[in-house]
PDB file of C-alpha atoms in Angstrom:
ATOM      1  CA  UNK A   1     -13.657  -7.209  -6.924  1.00 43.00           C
ATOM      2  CA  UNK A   2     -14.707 -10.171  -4.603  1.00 49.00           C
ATOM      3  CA  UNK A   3     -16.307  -8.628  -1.064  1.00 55.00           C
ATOM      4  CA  UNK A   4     -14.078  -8.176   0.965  1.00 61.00           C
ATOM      5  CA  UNK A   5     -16.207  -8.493   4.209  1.00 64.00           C
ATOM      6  CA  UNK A   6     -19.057 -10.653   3.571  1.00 60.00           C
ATOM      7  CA  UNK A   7     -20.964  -9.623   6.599  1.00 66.00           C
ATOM      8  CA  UNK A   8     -20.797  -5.853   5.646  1.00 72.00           C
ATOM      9  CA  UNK A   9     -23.116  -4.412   3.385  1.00 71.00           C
ATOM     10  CA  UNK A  10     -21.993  -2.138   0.516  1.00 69.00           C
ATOM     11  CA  UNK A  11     -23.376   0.997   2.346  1.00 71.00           C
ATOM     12  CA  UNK A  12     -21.604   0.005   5.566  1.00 78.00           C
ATOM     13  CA  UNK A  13     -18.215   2.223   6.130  1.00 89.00           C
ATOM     14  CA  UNK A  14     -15.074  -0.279   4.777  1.00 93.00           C
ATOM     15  CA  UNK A  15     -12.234   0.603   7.473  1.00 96.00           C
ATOM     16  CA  UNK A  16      -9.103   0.488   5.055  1.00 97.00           C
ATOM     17  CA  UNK A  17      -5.714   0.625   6.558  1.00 98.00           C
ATOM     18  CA  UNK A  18      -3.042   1.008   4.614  1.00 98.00           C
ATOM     19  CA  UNK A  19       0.506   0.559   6.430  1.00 98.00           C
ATOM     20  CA  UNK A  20       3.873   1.310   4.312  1.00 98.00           C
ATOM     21  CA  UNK A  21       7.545   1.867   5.636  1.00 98.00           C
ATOM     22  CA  UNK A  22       7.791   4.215   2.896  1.00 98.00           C
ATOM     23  CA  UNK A  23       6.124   7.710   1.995  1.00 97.00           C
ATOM     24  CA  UNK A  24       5.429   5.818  -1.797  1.00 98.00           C
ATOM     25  CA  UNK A  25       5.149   2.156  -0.900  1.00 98.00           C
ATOM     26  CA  UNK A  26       1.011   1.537  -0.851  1.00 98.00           C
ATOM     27  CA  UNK A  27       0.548   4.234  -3.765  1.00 98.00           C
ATOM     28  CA  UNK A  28       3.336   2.210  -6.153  1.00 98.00           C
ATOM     29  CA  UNK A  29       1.757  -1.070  -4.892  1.00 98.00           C
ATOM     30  CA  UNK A  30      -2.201  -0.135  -4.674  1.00 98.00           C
ATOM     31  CA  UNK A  31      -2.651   3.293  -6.030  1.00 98.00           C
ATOM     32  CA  UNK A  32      -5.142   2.374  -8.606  1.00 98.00           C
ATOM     33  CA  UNK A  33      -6.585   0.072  -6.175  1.00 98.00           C
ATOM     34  CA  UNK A  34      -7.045   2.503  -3.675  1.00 98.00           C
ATOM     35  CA  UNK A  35      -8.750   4.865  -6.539  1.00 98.00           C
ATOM     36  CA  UNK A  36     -11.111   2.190  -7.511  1.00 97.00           C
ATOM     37  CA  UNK A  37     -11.987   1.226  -3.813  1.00 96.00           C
ATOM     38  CA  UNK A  38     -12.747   4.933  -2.986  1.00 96.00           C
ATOM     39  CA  UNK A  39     -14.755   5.118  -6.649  1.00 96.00           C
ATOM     40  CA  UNK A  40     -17.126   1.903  -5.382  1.00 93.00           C
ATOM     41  CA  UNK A  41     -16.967   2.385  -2.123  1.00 91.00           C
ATOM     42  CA  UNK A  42     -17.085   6.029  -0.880  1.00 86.00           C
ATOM     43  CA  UNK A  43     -17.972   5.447   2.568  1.00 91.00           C
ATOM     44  CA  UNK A  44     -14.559   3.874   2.929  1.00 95.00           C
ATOM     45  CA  UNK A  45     -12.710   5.264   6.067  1.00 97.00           C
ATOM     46  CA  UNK A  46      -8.898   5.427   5.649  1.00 98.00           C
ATOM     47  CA  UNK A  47      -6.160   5.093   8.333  1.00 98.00           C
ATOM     48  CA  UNK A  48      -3.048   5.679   5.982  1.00 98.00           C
ATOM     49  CA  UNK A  49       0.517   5.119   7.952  1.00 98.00           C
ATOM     50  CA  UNK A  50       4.011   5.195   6.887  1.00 98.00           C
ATOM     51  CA  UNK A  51       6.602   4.426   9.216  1.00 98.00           C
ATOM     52  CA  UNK A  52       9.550   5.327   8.401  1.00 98.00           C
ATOM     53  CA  UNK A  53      10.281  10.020   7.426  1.00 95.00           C
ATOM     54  CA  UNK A  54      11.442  12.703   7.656  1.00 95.00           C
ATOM     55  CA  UNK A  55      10.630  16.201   7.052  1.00 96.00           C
ATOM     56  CA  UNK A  56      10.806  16.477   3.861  1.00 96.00           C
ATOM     57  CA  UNK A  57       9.523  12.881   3.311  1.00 96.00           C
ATOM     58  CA  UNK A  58       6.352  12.965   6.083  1.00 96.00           C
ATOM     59  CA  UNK A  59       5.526  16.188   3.409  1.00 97.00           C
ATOM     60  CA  UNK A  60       5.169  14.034   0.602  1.00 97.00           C
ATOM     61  CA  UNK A  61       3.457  11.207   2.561  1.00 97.00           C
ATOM     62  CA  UNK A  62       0.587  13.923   3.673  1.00 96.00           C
ATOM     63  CA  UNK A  63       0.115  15.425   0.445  1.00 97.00           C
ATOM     64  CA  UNK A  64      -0.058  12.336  -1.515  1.00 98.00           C
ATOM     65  CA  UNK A  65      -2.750  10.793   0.953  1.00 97.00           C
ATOM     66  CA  UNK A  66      -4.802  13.947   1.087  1.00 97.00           C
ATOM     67  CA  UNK A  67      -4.809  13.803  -3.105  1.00 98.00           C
ATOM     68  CA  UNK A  68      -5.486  10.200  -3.243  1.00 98.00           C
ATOM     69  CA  UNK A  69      -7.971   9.521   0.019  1.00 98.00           C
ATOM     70  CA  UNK A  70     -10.031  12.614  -1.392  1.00 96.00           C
ATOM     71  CA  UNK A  71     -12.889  10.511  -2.184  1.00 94.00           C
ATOM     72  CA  UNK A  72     -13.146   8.704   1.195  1.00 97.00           C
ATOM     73  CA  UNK A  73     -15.700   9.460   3.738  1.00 96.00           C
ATOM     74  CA  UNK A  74     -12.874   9.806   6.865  1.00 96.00           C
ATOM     75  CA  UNK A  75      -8.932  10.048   6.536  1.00 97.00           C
ATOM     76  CA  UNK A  76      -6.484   9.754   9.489  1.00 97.00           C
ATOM     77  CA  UNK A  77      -2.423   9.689   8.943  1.00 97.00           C
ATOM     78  CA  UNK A  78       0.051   8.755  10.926  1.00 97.00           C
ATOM     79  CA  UNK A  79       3.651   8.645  10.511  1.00 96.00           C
ATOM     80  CA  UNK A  80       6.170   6.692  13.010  1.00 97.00           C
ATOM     81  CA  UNK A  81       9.489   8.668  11.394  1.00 96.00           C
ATOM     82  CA  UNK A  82      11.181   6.298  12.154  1.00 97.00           C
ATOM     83  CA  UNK A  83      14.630   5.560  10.398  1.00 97.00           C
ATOM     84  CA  UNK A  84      14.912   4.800   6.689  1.00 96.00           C
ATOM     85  CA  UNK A  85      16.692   1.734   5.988  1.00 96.00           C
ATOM     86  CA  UNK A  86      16.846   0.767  10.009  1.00 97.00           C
ATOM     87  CA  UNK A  87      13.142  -0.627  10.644  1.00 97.00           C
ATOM     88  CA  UNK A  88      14.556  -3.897  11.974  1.00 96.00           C
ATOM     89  CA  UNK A  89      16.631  -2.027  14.348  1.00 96.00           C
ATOM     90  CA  UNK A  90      13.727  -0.404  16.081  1.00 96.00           C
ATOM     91  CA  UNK A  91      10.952  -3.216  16.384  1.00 95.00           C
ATOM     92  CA  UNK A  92      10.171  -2.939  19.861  1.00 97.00           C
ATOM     93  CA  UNK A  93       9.682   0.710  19.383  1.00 97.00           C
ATOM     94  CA  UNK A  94       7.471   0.065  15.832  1.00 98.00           C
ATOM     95  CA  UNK A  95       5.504  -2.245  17.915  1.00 97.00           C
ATOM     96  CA  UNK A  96       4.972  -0.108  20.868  1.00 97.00           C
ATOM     97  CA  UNK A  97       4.056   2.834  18.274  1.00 98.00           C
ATOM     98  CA  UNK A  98       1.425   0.815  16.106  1.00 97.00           C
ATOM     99  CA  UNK A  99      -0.142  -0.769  19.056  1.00 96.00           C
ATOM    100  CA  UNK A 100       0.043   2.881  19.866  1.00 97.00           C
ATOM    101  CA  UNK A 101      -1.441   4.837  17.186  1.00 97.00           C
ATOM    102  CA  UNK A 102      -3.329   1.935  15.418  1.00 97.00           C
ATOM    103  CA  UNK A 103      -4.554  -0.538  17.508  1.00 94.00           C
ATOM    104  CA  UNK A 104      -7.778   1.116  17.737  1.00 95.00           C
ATOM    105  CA  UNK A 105      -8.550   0.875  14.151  1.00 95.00           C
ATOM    106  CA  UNK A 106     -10.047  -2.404  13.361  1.00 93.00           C
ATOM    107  CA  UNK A 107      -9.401  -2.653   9.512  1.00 96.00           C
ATOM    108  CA  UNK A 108     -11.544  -4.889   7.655  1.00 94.00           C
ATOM    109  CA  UNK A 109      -8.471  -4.663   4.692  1.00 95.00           C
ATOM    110  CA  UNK A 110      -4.724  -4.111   5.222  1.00 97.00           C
ATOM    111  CA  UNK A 111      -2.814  -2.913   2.545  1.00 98.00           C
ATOM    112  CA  UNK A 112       0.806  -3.855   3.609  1.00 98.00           C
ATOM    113  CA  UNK A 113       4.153  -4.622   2.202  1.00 98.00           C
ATOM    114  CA  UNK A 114       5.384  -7.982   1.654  1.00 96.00           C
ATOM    115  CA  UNK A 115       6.317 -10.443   3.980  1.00 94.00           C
ATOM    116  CA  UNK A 116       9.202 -12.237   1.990  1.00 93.00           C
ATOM    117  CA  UNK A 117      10.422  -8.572   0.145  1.00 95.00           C
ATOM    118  CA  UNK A 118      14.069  -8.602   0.174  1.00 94.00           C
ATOM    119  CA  UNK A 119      13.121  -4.810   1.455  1.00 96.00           C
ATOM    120  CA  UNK A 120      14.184  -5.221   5.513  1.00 97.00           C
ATOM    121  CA  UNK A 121      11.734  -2.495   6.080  1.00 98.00           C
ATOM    122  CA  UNK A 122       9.304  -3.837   4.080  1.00 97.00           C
ATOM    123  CA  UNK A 123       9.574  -7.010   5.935  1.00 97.00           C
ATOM    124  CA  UNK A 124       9.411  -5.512   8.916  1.00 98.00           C
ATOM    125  CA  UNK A 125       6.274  -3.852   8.443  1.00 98.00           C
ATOM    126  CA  UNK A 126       4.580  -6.828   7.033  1.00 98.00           C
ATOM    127  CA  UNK A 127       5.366  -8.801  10.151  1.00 97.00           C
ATOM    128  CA  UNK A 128       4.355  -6.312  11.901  1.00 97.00           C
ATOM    129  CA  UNK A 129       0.592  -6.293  10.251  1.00 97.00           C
ATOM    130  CA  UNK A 130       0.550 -10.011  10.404  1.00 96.00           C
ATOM    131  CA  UNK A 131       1.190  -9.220  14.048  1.00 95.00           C
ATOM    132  CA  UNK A 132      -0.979  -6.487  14.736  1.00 95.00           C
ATOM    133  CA  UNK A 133      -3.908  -6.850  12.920  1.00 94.00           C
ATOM    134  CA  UNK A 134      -5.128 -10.414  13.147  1.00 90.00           C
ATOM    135  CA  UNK A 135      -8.960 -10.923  11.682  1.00 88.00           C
ATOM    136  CA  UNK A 136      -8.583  -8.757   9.105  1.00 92.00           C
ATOM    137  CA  UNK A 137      -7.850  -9.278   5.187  1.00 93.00           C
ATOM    138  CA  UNK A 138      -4.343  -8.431   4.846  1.00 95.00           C
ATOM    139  CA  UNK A 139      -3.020  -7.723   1.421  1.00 96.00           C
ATOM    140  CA  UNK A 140       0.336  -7.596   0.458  1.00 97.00           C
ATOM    141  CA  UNK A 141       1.333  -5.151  -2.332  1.00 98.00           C
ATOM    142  CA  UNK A 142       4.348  -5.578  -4.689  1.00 96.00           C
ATOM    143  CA  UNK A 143       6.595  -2.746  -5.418  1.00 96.00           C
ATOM    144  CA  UNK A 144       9.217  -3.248  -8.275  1.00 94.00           C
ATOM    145  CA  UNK A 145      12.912  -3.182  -7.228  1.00 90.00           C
ATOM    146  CA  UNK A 146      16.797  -3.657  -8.276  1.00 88.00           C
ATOM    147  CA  UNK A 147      16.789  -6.903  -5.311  1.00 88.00           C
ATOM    148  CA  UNK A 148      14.745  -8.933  -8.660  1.00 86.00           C
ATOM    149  CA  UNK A 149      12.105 -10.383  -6.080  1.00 87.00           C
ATOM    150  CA  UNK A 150       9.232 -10.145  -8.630  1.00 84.00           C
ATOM    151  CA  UNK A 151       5.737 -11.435  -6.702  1.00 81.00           C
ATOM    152  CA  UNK A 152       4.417 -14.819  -7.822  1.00 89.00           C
ATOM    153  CA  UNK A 153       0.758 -12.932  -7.010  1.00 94.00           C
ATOM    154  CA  UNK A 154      -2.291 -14.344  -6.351  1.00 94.00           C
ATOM    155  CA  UNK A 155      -5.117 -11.903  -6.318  1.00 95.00           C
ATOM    156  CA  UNK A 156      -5.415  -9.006  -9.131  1.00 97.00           C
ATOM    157  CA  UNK A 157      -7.245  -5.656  -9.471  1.00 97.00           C
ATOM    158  CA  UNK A 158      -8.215  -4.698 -12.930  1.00 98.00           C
ATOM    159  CA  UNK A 159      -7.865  -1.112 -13.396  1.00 98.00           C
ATOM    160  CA  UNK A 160      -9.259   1.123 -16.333  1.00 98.00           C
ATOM    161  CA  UNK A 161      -7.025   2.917 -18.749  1.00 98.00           C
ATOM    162  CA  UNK A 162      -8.194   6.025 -16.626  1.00 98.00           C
ATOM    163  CA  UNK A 163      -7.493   4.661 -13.571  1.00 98.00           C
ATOM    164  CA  UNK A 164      -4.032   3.202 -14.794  1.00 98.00           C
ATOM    165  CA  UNK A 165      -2.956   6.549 -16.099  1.00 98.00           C
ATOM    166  CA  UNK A 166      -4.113   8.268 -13.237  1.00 98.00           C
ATOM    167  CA  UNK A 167      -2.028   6.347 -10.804  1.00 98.00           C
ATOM    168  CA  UNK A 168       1.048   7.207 -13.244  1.00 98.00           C
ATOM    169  CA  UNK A 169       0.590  10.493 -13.185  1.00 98.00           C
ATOM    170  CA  UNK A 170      -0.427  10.739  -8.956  1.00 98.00           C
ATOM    171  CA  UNK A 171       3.237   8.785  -8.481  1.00 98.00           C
ATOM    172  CA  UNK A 172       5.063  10.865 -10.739  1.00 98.00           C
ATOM    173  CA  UNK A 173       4.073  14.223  -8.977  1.00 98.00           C
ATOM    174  CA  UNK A 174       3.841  13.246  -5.445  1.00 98.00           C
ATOM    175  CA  UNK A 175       7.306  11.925  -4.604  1.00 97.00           C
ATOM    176  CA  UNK A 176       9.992  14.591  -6.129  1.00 96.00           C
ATOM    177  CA  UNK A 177      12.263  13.057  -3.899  1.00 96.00           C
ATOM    178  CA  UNK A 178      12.485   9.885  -5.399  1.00 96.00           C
ATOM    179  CA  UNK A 179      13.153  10.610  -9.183  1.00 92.00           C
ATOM    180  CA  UNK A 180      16.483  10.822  -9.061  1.00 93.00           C
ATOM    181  CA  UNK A 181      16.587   6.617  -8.422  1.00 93.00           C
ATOM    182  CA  UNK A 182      17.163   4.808 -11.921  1.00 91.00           C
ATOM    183  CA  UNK A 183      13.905   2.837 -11.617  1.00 93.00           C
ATOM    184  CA  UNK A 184      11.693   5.373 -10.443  1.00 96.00           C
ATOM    185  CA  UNK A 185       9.963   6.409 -13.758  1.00 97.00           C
ATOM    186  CA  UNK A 186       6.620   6.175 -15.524  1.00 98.00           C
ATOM    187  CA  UNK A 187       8.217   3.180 -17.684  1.00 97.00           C
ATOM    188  CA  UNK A 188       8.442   1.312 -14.728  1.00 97.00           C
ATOM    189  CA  UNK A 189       4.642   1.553 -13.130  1.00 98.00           C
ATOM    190  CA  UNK A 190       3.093   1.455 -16.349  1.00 98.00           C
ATOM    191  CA  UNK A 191       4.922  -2.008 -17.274  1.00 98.00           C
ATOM    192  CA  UNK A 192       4.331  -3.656 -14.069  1.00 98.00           C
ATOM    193  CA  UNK A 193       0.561  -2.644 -14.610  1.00 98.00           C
ATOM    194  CA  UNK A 194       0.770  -3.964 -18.318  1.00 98.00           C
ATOM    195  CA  UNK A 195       2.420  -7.202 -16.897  1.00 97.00           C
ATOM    196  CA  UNK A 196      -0.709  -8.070 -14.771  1.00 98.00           C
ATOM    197  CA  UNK A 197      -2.900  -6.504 -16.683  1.00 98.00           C
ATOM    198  CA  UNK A 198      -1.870  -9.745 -19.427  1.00 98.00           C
ATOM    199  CA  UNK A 199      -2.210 -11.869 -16.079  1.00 97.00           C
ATOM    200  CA  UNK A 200      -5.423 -10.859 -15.107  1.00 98.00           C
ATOM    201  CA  UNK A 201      -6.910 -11.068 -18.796  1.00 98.00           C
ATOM    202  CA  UNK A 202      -7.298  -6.979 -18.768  1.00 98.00           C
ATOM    203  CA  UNK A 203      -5.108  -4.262 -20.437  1.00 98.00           C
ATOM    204  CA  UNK A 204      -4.030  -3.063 -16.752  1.00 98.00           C
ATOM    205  CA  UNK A 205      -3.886  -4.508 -13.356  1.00 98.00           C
ATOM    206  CA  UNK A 206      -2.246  -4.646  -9.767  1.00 98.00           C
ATOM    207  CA  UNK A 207      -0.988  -7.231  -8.309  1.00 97.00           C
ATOM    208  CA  UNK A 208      -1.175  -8.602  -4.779  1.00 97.00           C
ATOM    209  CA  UNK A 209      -0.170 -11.567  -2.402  1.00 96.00           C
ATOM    210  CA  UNK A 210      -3.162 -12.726  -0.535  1.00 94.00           C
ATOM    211  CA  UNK A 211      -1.684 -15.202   2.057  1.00 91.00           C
ATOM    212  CA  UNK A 212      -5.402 -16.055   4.158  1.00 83.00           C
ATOM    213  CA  UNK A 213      -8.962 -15.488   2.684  1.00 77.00           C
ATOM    214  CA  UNK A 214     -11.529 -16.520   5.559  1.00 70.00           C
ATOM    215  CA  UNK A 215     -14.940 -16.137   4.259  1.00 66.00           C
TER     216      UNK A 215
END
């Protein structure tokens, strides 16, 4: 993994944000990521924000964070609950709310959706991070979908066949709610992570769109 602050040492807390519209975007996109990062890293303090809930979906958001962030040294959520499907529709309010609730964080690594997903929200929130959080290394994640807008990626995280299995098995017990969707399956993550696994020159991998690298 190249360093993602240069000027930071390795026993320096990383501030990681990680900013879905969804309660499963970052952990389909980054999970193993995020599992590595905490593994190398443990000093790593997490801001974790979804923006878009409900009751039953903030639930799964919280408990999937808590089980995944349990290796980093501080973990804040927040979640905007704001309407599924409707982001665009509210982005003076999303604005107003994440200069709100996270404009105090100063991430040195956003993990965001992408900016040219065929996902409004997803859009939405990557604009939004482009917006927001200017200086730091933002990251966009790629999250498989019926709209066929498979990344052309640029950056890859190589992931161990723990690691790989582990994310499998955190998505597929987290987020009850979304099994029901066609796509939503172990077949699906594990492929994706095969995919750019052969891309990376690994067994398993995740992908990622890095748009600006300042070093």
């Amino acid at each position: 993994m190249f360093d993602l602050a240069p000027g930071l040492g390795r026993d320096e807390p990383l501030r990681l944000l990680a900013l879905g519209a969804h309660a499963d975007d970052i952990e389909i996109g980054a999970g193993g990521t995020v599992m590595r990062l905490l593994a190398e890293r443990p000093r790593t303090e997490v801001t974790w924000a979804v923006l878009t809930g409900n009751e039953l979906r903030d639930r799964e958001a919280a408990e999937s964070a808590q089980a995944l962030l349990k290796d980093a040294s501080g973990v804040t959520i927040e979640n905007g609950r704001f309407r599924d499907g409707h982001l665009p529709a509210s982005l003076t309010e999303v604005k107003e709310w994440a200069q709100a609730r996270l404009g105090a964080v100063k991430p040195h690594l956003v993990l965001t959706t992408g900016l040219f997903d065929r996902h409004q929200d997803h859009r939405l929130t990557a604009e939004l991070a482009w917006q927001t959080f200017r200086g730091a290394t933002i990251t966009e994640v790629e999250i498989p979908k019926w709209d066929g807008d498979t990344l052309r990626p640029n950056a890859f995280v190589r992931l161990s066949d723990v690691q790989a299995e582990a994310k499998v098995a955190h998505l597929m017990s987290h987020f009850p709610s979304q099994q029901s969707k066609g796509w939503y399956d172990a077949d699906t993550f594990r492929a994706t992570l095969r995919l750019r696994g052969i891309e990376a020159g690994c067994r398993w991998a995740e992908a990622f769109t890095c748009r600006k690298l300042a070093w």
